[in-house]
CSV table of C-alpha atoms in Angstrom, one decimal:
chain,number,residue,atom,x,y,z
C,1,MET,CA,-10.8,-31.6,11.4
C,2,ALA,CA,-9.7,-28.3,10.0
C,3,ASP,CA,-11.8,-26.7,7.3
C,4,ARG,CA,-10.4,-27.0,3.8
C,5,LYS,CA,-9.2,-23.8,2.2
C,6,PRO,CA,-11.0,-22.9,-1.0
C,7,LEU,CA,-9.1,-23.4,-4.3
C,8,PRO,CA,-7.7,-20.2,-5.7
C,9,SER,CA,-9.5,-18.8,-8.7
C,10,TRP,CA,-6.5,-19.4,-11.0
C,11,THR,CA,-6.7,-23.2,-10.2
C,12,LEU,CA,-10.4,-23.3,-11.1
C,13,LEU,CA,-9.7,-21.5,-14.3
C,14,SER,CA,-6.9,-23.9,-15.2
C,15,TRP,CA,-9.3,-26.8,-15.0
C,16,THR,CA,-12.1,-25.0,-16.9
C,17,PRO,CA,-10.9,-26.1,-20.5
C,18,VAL,CA,-11.0,-29.8,-19.4
C,19,LEU,CA,-14.4,-29.5,-17.8
C,20,VAL,CA,-15.8,-27.6,-20.8
C,21,MET,CA,-14.6,-30.1,-23.4
C,22,ALA,CA,-15.8,-33.0,-21.3
C,23,VAL,CA,-19.3,-31.5,-20.9
C,24,VAL,CA,-19.5,-30.8,-24.7
C,25,ALA,CA,-18.3,-34.4,-25.5
C,26,VAL,CA,-20.8,-36.0,-23.1
C,27,THR,CA,-23.6,-33.8,-24.3
C,28,ASP,CA,-22.9,-34.4,-28.0
C,29,ILE,CA,-22.8,-38.2,-27.5
C,30,VAL,CA,-26.1,-38.1,-25.5
C,31,ALA,CA,-28.0,-35.6,-27.7
C,32,GLY,CA,-26.8,-36.9,-31.0
C,33,PRO,CA,-25.5,-35.1,-34.1
C,34,GLY,CA,-28.7,-33.2,-34.7
C,35,VAL,CA,-28.2,-30.7,-31.9
C,36,GLY,CA,-24.9,-29.3,-33.2
C,37,PHE,CA,-22.8,-29.1,-30.0
C,38,LEU,CA,-19.6,-30.0,-31.8
C,39,PRO,CA,-18.3,-26.5,-32.5
C,40,LEU,CA,-18.5,-25.7,-28.8
C,41,VAL,CA,-15.4,-27.9,-28.3
C,42,SER,CA,-13.5,-24.7,-29.3
C,43,LEU,CA,-14.3,-23.3,-25.9
C,44,GLY,CA,-11.6,-25.5,-24.4
C,45,PRO,CA,-8.6,-23.6,-26.1
C,46,ALA,CA,-10.5,-20.4,-25.6
C,47,PHE,CA,-10.5,-20.8,-21.8
C,48,ALA,CA,-7.0,-22.2,-21.9
C,49,GLY,CA,-5.8,-18.8,-23.3
C,50,LEU,CA,-6.9,-17.1,-20.1
C,51,VAL,CA,-4.5,-19.0,-17.9
C,52,GLY,CA,-1.0,-20.1,-18.8
C,53,GLY,CA,1.2,-19.5,-21.8
C,54,TRP,CA,0.8,-20.1,-25.5
C,55,ARG,CA,2.2,-23.7,-25.3
C,56,ARG,CA,-0.7,-24.6,-22.9
C,57,THR,CA,-3.2,-23.1,-25.4
C,58,VAL,CA,-1.7,-25.0,-28.3
C,59,ALA,CA,-1.9,-28.2,-26.3
C,60,PHE,CA,-5.6,-27.7,-25.5
C,61,GLY,CA,-6.1,-26.7,-29.1
C,62,LEU,CA,-4.6,-30.0,-30.4
C,63,ALA,CA,-6.7,-31.9,-27.8
C,64,ALA,CA,-9.8,-30.1,-29.0
C,65,LEU,CA,-9.0,-31.0,-32.6
C,66,VAL,CA,-8.6,-34.6,-31.8
C,67,LEU,CA,-11.8,-34.6,-29.8
C,68,CYS,CA,-13.6,-32.8,-32.6
C,69,VAL,CA,-12.4,-35.4,-35.2
C,70,GLY,CA,-13.4,-38.3,-32.9
C,71,LEU,CA,-16.9,-36.9,-32.3
C,72,GLY,CA,-17.3,-35.9,-35.9
C,73,LEU,CA,-16.5,-39.5,-37.0
C,74,TYR,CA,-18.8,-40.9,-34.3
C,75,ASP,CA,-21.6,-38.6,-35.5
C,76,GLY,CA,-20.9,-39.1,-39.2
C,77,LEU,CA,-20.5,-35.3,-39.7
C,78,PHE,CA,-17.6,-35.6,-42.2
C,79,ASP,CA,-20.0,-36.8,-44.9
C,80,GLY,CA,-20.9,-33.1,-45.2
C,81,ARG,CA,-19.5,-29.7,-44.3
C,82,ARG,CA,-20.5,-29.7,-40.7
C,83,GLY,CA,-17.5,-31.7,-39.5
C,84,TYR,CA,-15.0,-29.5,-41.4
C,85,THR,CA,-16.8,-26.4,-40.2
C,86,ALA,CA,-16.4,-27.5,-36.6
C,87,LEU,CA,-12.6,-28.3,-37.2
C,88,ALA,CA,-12.2,-24.8,-38.7
C,89,SER,CA,-13.9,-23.3,-35.7
C,90,VAL,CA,-11.6,-25.1,-33.3
C,91,ALA,CA,-8.5,-24.1,-35.3
C,92,GLY,CA,-9.5,-20.5,-35.5
C,93,VAL,CA,-10.3,-20.1,-31.8
C,94,THR,CA,-7.0,-21.8,-31.0
C,95,GLY,CA,-5.1,-19.4,-33.1
C,96,VAL,CA,-6.8,-16.4,-31.5
C,97,GLY,CA,-6.2,-17.9,-28.1
C,98,VAL,CA,-2.5,-18.4,-28.8
C,99,ALA,CA,-2.1,-14.8,-30.0
C,100,ALA,CA,-3.9,-13.5,-26.9
C,101,ALA,CA,-1.7,-15.7,-24.6
C,102,VAL,CA,1.5,-14.3,-26.3
C,103,MET,CA,0.3,-10.7,-25.9
C,104,ARG,CA,-0.7,-11.3,-22.3
C,105,SER,CA,2.7,-12.9,-21.5
C,106,HIS,CA,4.4,-9.8,-22.9
C,107,ARG,CA,2.3,-7.5,-20.9
C,108,GLU,CA,3.0,-9.5,-17.7
C,109,HIS,CA,6.7,-9.3,-18.3
C,110,GLU,CA,6.5,-5.5,-18.9
C,111,LEU,CA,4.4,-5.1,-15.7
C,112,ALA,CA,6.9,-7.2,-13.7
C,113,SER,CA,9.7,-5.0,-14.9
C,114,VAL,CA,7.8,-1.8,-14.1
C,115,ARG,CA,7.0,-3.2,-10.6
C,116,SER,CA,10.6,-4.0,-9.9
C,117,ILE,CA,11.7,-0.5,-10.9
C,118,ALA,CA,8.9,1.0,-8.8
C,119,GLU,CA,9.9,-1.1,-5.8
C,120,VAL,CA,13.5,0.2,-6.0
C,121,ALA,CA,12.2,3.8,-6.3
C,122,GLN,CA,9.9,3.2,-3.3
C,123,ARG,CA,12.8,1.9,-1.2
C,124,VAL,CA,14.8,5.0,-2.1
C,125,LEU,CA,12.0,7.4,-1.2
C,126,LEU,CA,10.6,5.7,1.9
C,127,ARG,CA,13.6,4.0,3.4
C,128,PRO,CA,13.1,1.5,6.2
C,129,VAL,CA,13.1,3.3,9.6
C,130,PRO,CA,15.7,2.3,12.2
C,131,LEU,CA,14.6,-0.3,14.7
C,132,THR,CA,15.9,1.9,17.5
C,133,ALA,CA,17.1,5.5,17.7
C,134,GLY,CA,18.8,6.4,21.0
C,135,PRO,CA,16.3,5.6,23.8
C,136,LEU,CA,13.5,5.2,21.2
C,137,GLN,CA,12.0,2.1,19.7
C,138,VAL,CA,10.6,3.0,16.2
C,139,ALA,CA,7.9,1.3,14.2
C,140,VAL,CA,6.1,2.4,11.0
C,141,SER,CA,3.1,1.3,9.0
C,142,TYR,CA,2.1,2.5,5.6
C,143,THR,CA,-1.1,1.6,3.6
C,144,SER,CA,-1.4,3.0,0.2
C,145,ALA,CA,-4.9,3.8,-1.3
C,146,VAL,CA,-3.6,2.8,-4.7
C,147,ALA,CA,-3.8,-0.9,-5.5
C,148,GLU,CA,-0.5,-2.7,-5.9
C,149,ALA,CA,1.4,0.4,-4.6
C,150,ARG,CA,3.4,0.7,-1.5
C,151,ILE,CA,3.8,4.5,-1.4
C,152,GLY,CA,1.7,7.5,-2.3
C,153,GLY,CA,1.4,11.0,-0.9
C,154,ASP,CA,2.1,10.2,2.7
C,155,LEU,CA,5.7,10.4,3.9
C,156,TYR,CA,7.8,9.8,7.0
C,157,GLU,CA,11.4,9.8,8.1
C,158,VAL,CA,13.6,9.4,11.2
C,159,VAL,CA,17.0,11.1,11.4
C,160,ALA,CA,19.6,11.0,14.2
C,161,SER,CA,21.1,14.4,14.2
C,162,PRO,CA,23.6,16.2,16.4
C,163,HIS,CA,20.6,18.1,17.8
C,164,GLY,CA,18.5,15.0,18.7
C,165,ILE,CA,16.3,12.4,17.1
C,166,ARG,CA,14.2,14.3,14.4
C,167,VAL,CA,11.1,12.9,12.9
C,168,ILE,CA,8.7,14.0,10.2
C,169,VAL,CA,5.3,12.6,9.2
C,170,GLY,CA,3.5,14.4,6.3
C,171,ASP,CA,0.6,14.2,3.9
C,172,VAL,CA,0.8,15.6,0.4
C,173,GLN,CA,-2.3,17.0,-1.2
C,174,GLY,CA,-3.6,14.7,-4.0
C,175,LYS,CA,-2.6,11.3,-5.1
C,176,GLY,CA,-0.6,9.6,-7.9
C,177,LEU,CA,2.8,10.3,-9.3
C,178,ALA,CA,2.6,14.1,-8.7
C,179,ALA,CA,2.1,13.4,-4.9
C,180,VAL,CA,5.0,11.0,-4.9
C,181,GLU,CA,7.3,13.6,-6.5
C,182,THR,CA,6.3,16.2,-3.9
C,183,ALA,CA,6.9,13.7,-1.1
C,184,ALA,CA,10.4,13.1,-2.6
C,185,VAL,CA,11.1,16.9,-2.4
C,186,VAL,CA,10.0,17.1,1.2
C,187,LEU,CA,11.9,14.1,2.3
C,188,GLY,CA,15.1,15.2,0.5
C,189,ALA,CA,14.9,18.6,2.1
C,190,PHE,CA,14.2,17.1,5.5
C,191,ARG,CA,17.1,14.6,5.4
C,192,GLU,CA,19.6,17.4,4.5
C,193,ALA,CA,18.3,20.1,6.9
C,194,ALA,CA,17.8,17.8,9.9
C,195,TYR,CA,21.5,17.6,10.3
C,196,ASP,CA,22.3,21.2,9.7
C,197,GLU,CA,19.6,23.3,11.4
C,198,PRO,CA,20.2,23.8,15.2
C,199,ASP,CA,16.5,24.2,16.0
C,200,LEU,CA,13.2,22.9,14.8
C,201,SER,CA,11.9,26.3,13.6
C,202,GLY,CA,14.9,26.6,11.2
C,203,LEU,CA,14.3,23.1,9.9
C,204,GLY,CA,10.6,24.0,9.2
C,205,GLU,CA,11.6,27.1,7.4
C,206,ARG,CA,14.0,25.1,5.2
C,207,LEU,CA,11.2,22.7,4.3
C,208,GLU,CA,8.8,25.7,3.6
C,209,ARG,CA,11.3,27.2,1.1
C,210,SER,CA,11.9,23.9,-0.6
C,211,VAL,CA,8.2,23.1,-1.0
C,212,ALA,CA,7.4,26.6,-2.1
C,213,ARG,CA,9.9,26.3,-5.0
C,214,GLU,CA,8.4,23.1,-6.2
C,215,LEU,CA,4.6,23.5,-5.7
C,216,GLU,CA,2.3,25.6,-7.9
C,217,GLY,CA,-1.1,27.0,-7.2
C,218,GLU,CA,-2.9,25.9,-4.1
C,219,LYS,CA,-1.1,22.6,-3.6
C,220,PHE,CA,0.3,22.0,-0.1
C,221,VAL,CA,1.7,19.4,2.3
C,222,THR,CA,0.6,19.0,5.9
C,223,ALA,CA,3.4,17.9,8.2
C,224,ILE,CA,4.4,17.5,11.8
C,225,LEU,CA,8.0,17.6,13.0
C,226,ALA,CA,9.2,16.1,16.2
C,227,GLU,CA,12.5,16.3,18.0
C,228,ILE,CA,13.5,14.2,21.0
C,229,GLY,CA,16.7,15.2,22.7
C,230,THR,CA,18.2,14.5,26.2
C,231,ALA,CA,15.4,15.9,28.2
C,232,HIS,CA,12.2,13.9,28.9
C,233,GLU,CA,10.2,15.8,26.4
C,234,ALA,CA,9.4,16.0,22.7
C,235,VAL,CA,9.4,19.3,20.8
C,236,LEU,CA,6.7,19.4,18.1
C,237,LEU,CA,6.2,21.7,15.1
C,238,SER,CA,2.9,21.3,13.2
C,239,TYR,CA,2.0,22.6,9.7
C,240,GLY,CA,-1.7,22.0,9.7
C,241,HIS,CA,-1.3,18.3,10.5
C,242,PRO,CA,-3.5,16.2,12.8
C,243,ALA,CA,-2.3,16.3,16.4
C,244,PRO,CA,-0.2,13.3,17.5
C,245,MET,CA,-1.3,10.9,20.2
C,246,VAL,CA,0.7,10.5,23.4
C,247,VAL,CA,0.1,7.3,25.4
C,248,ARG,CA,1.5,7.6,28.9
C,249,GLY,CA,3.0,4.8,30.8
C,250,ASP,CA,-0.1,4.8,33.1
C,251,GLY,CA,-2.5,4.4,30.1
C,252,THR,CA,-3.7,8.0,29.9
C,253,VAL,CA,-4.0,9.5,26.4
C,254,ASP,CA,-3.3,13.0,25.2
C,255,PHE,CA,-3.6,14.8,21.9
C,256,PRO,CA,-1.3,17.8,22.3
C,257,GLN,CA,-2.4,20.8,20.2
C,258,PRO,CA,-0.1,23.7,19.0
C,259,HIS,CA,-0.6,27.1,20.6
C,260,SER,CA,-1.8,28.6,17.3
C,261,PHE,CA,-3.0,27.2,13.9
C,262,ALA,CA,-0.4,27.2,11.1
C,263,LEU,CA,-0.9,26.7,7.3
C,264,PRO,CA,0.5,23.6,5.7
C,265,LEU,CA,3.8,23.7,3.9
C,266,GLY,CA,3.6,25.4,0.5
C,267,LEU,CA,1.0,28.0,1.6
C,268,GLY,CA,3.4,30.2,3.6
C,269,VAL,CA,3.4,32.7,0.7
C,270,HIS,CA,-0.1,33.7,1.8
C,271,GLY,CA,1.5,35.7,4.6
C,272,SER,CA,0.5,33.6,7.6
C,273,ASP,CA,2.8,33.4,10.7
C,274,SER,CA,5.2,30.5,10.9
C,275,PRO,CA,4.2,27.8,13.4
C,276,LYS,CA,5.7,27.9,16.9
C,277,PRO,CA,7.3,24.8,18.4
C,278,TYR,CA,5.6,23.4,21.5
C,279,ARG,CA,6.8,21.0,24.1
C,280,VAL,CA,5.2,17.8,25.3
C,281,ALA,CA,6.4,15.6,28.2
C,282,PHE,CA,7.8,12.3,26.8
C,283,ALA,CA,9.5,10.0,29.3
C,284,PRO,CA,10.4,6.3,29.6
C,285,GLY,CA,7.3,4.2,29.2
C,286,ASP,CA,5.5,6.7,27.0
C,287,GLN,CA,4.5,6.3,23.4
C,288,LEU,CA,4.2,8.9,20.7
C,289,LEU,CA,2.1,8.0,17.6
C,290,LEU,CA,2.3,10.3,14.6
C,291,TYR,CA,-0.1,9.6,11.8
C,292,THR,CA,-1.8,11.1,8.7
C,293,ASP,CA,-5.5,11.8,8.2
C,294,GLY,CA,-6.0,8.6,6.4
C,295,VAL,CA,-6.1,7.0,9.8
C,296,THR,CA,-8.5,9.4,11.6
C,297,GLU,CA,-10.8,9.8,8.6
C,298,ALA,CA,-11.2,6.1,7.9
C,299,ARG,CA,-15.0,5.4,8.1
C,300,ASP,CA,-16.9,2.2,8.9
C,301,GLU,CA,-20.1,1.2,7.2
C,302,THR,CA,-22.1,3.6,9.4
C,303,GLY,CA,-19.8,6.5,8.5
C,304,ARG,CA,-18.1,6.6,11.9
C,305,PHE,CA,-14.5,7.8,11.9
C,306,TYR,CA,-11.8,5.6,13.3
C,307,PRO,CA,-11.5,6.3,17.0
C,308,VAL,CA,-7.7,6.0,17.4
C,309,GLY,CA,-7.9,7.4,20.9
C,310,GLU,CA,-10.0,4.4,22.0
C,311,ARG,CA,-7.5,1.9,20.6
C,312,THR,CA,-4.6,2.5,22.8
C,313,HIS,CA,-5.0,-1.0,24.4
C,314,LEU,CA,-3.8,-2.4,21.0
C,315,LEU,CA,-0.3,-0.8,21.6
C,316,LYS,CA,0.4,-2.8,24.8
C,317,ASP,CA,2.5,-5.4,23.0
C,318,ALA,CA,6.1,-5.4,24.3
C,319,ASP,CA,7.3,-5.3,20.7
C,320,ALA,CA,6.5,-1.9,19.0
C,321,HIS,CA,6.3,-3.4,15.5
C,322,ARG,CA,3.7,-6.1,16.5
C,323,ALA,CA,1.8,-3.4,18.4
C,324,LEU,CA,1.6,-1.1,15.4
C,325,GLU,CA,0.7,-4.0,13.1
C,326,THR,CA,-2.2,-4.9,15.4
C,327,LEU,CA,-3.4,-1.3,15.2
C,328,ARG,CA,-3.1,-1.3,11.4
C,329,GLU,CA,-5.1,-4.5,11.2
C,330,ASP,CA,-7.8,-3.0,13.4
C,331,LEU,CA,-7.9,0.1,11.2
C,332,ALA,CA,-8.3,-2.1,8.1
C,333,GLN,CA,-11.2,-4.0,9.8
C,334,HIS,CA,-12.8,-0.7,10.7
C,335,SER,CA,-12.7,0.7,7.2
C,336,ALA,CA,-15.6,-0.1,4.9
C,337,GLY,CA,-14.1,-1.5,1.7
C,338,PRO,CA,-10.7,-0.5,0.3
C,339,PRO,CA,-8.9,2.5,1.7
C,340,HIS,CA,-9.8,5.8,0.2
C,341,ASP,CA,-6.7,7.6,1.3
C,342,ASP,CA,-3.1,6.7,2.2
C,343,ALA,CA,-2.6,6.0,5.9
C,344,ALA,CA,0.8,6.3,7.5
C,345,MET,CA,1.6,5.7,11.2
C,346,LEU,CA,4.9,6.1,13.0
C,347,LEU,CA,5.2,4.9,16.6
C,348,LEU,CA,8.0,6.2,18.9
C,349,ARG,CA,8.3,4.2,22.1
C,350,TYR,CA,10.5,5.6,24.9
C,351,HIS,CA,11.8,2.2,26.1
C,352,GLY,CA,15.3,2.8,27.5
C,353,HIS,CA,17.6,5.1,29.3
C,354,GLU,CA,18.1,8.7,28.4
C,355,GLY,CA,20.0,8.9,25.2
C,356,GLY,CA,22.5,11.4,23.9
C,357,LYS,CA,21.8,14.0,21.2
C,358,SER,CA,23.8,12.1,18.7
C,359,ALA,CA,22.3,8.8,19.5
C,360,PRO,CA,23.0,6.2,16.7
C,361,LEU,CA,20.3,4.6,14.7
C,362,THR,CA,20.2,0.8,14.4
């Protein structure tokens, strides 16, 4: 027989008022009027205000008043002030519970409205990637470090341009709304320049200028650009970003490094040389995984970093989306507690025939 699933916490809370009033009633009958349990009946409407609307709280308040009257008559408490004091206690707590329930309901409606607006903004910023782009199958995974959020400072995009399939994965310094705003600047510049610039170096320079205009101080964005054209190779351009992982058709793994180190986007004003593109073999059967440092710097309980190079067997599923989801679940199991940084992964799988430079996205 299958194990029963535990009741959700809200279900337990919804039954708490009934249980509390029942316990108080039984205890009052057994212990007698001398103990003074009757005012505790007000705990019923008090707990009712935690779950449900104001109508539910009013209903439990009325039930508590009826129970209080019944127990007061049974105990003979209305001969003095004790019975009326208990009724006043129940009525007062019910009124406070109703007010709290109304305020909570208003906050929930406001939060739902804000979340719906945020979801629209998130879809505009991080649009769904195409299922296929020319000869490539594309899959993406994003885990935000902020609870209830779907985006943060990590960014990604796939664009089919006249010059080939162009991809960006980046990581904005910092978190919160400021990081999201910077990510929007980078993505907007990339989406425009990816169509216009004939080579990857020009595209990177456009991004550098756009980011430099927006960022102040020592803020920066690490990023890696990739271009896949008609040849069986990928052209990469790294701005201080973690090296991508290439999984060959025969199972071998490579982390191709740039010929020289380059500063992230936004720090070019410090006079460093612009990064140089470098080429990596990328043929049918190969996979290219671009990711942010939220993946490689995720630690387990012993402080060990996530060994993404040892998890290539998780990418063997015939469907790229299921394969990347399996990798994401393994990353979540590896991490000790909630994520401390955003983690984005974009998987490019060379699955088909050689595509044209203007291959469509579907």
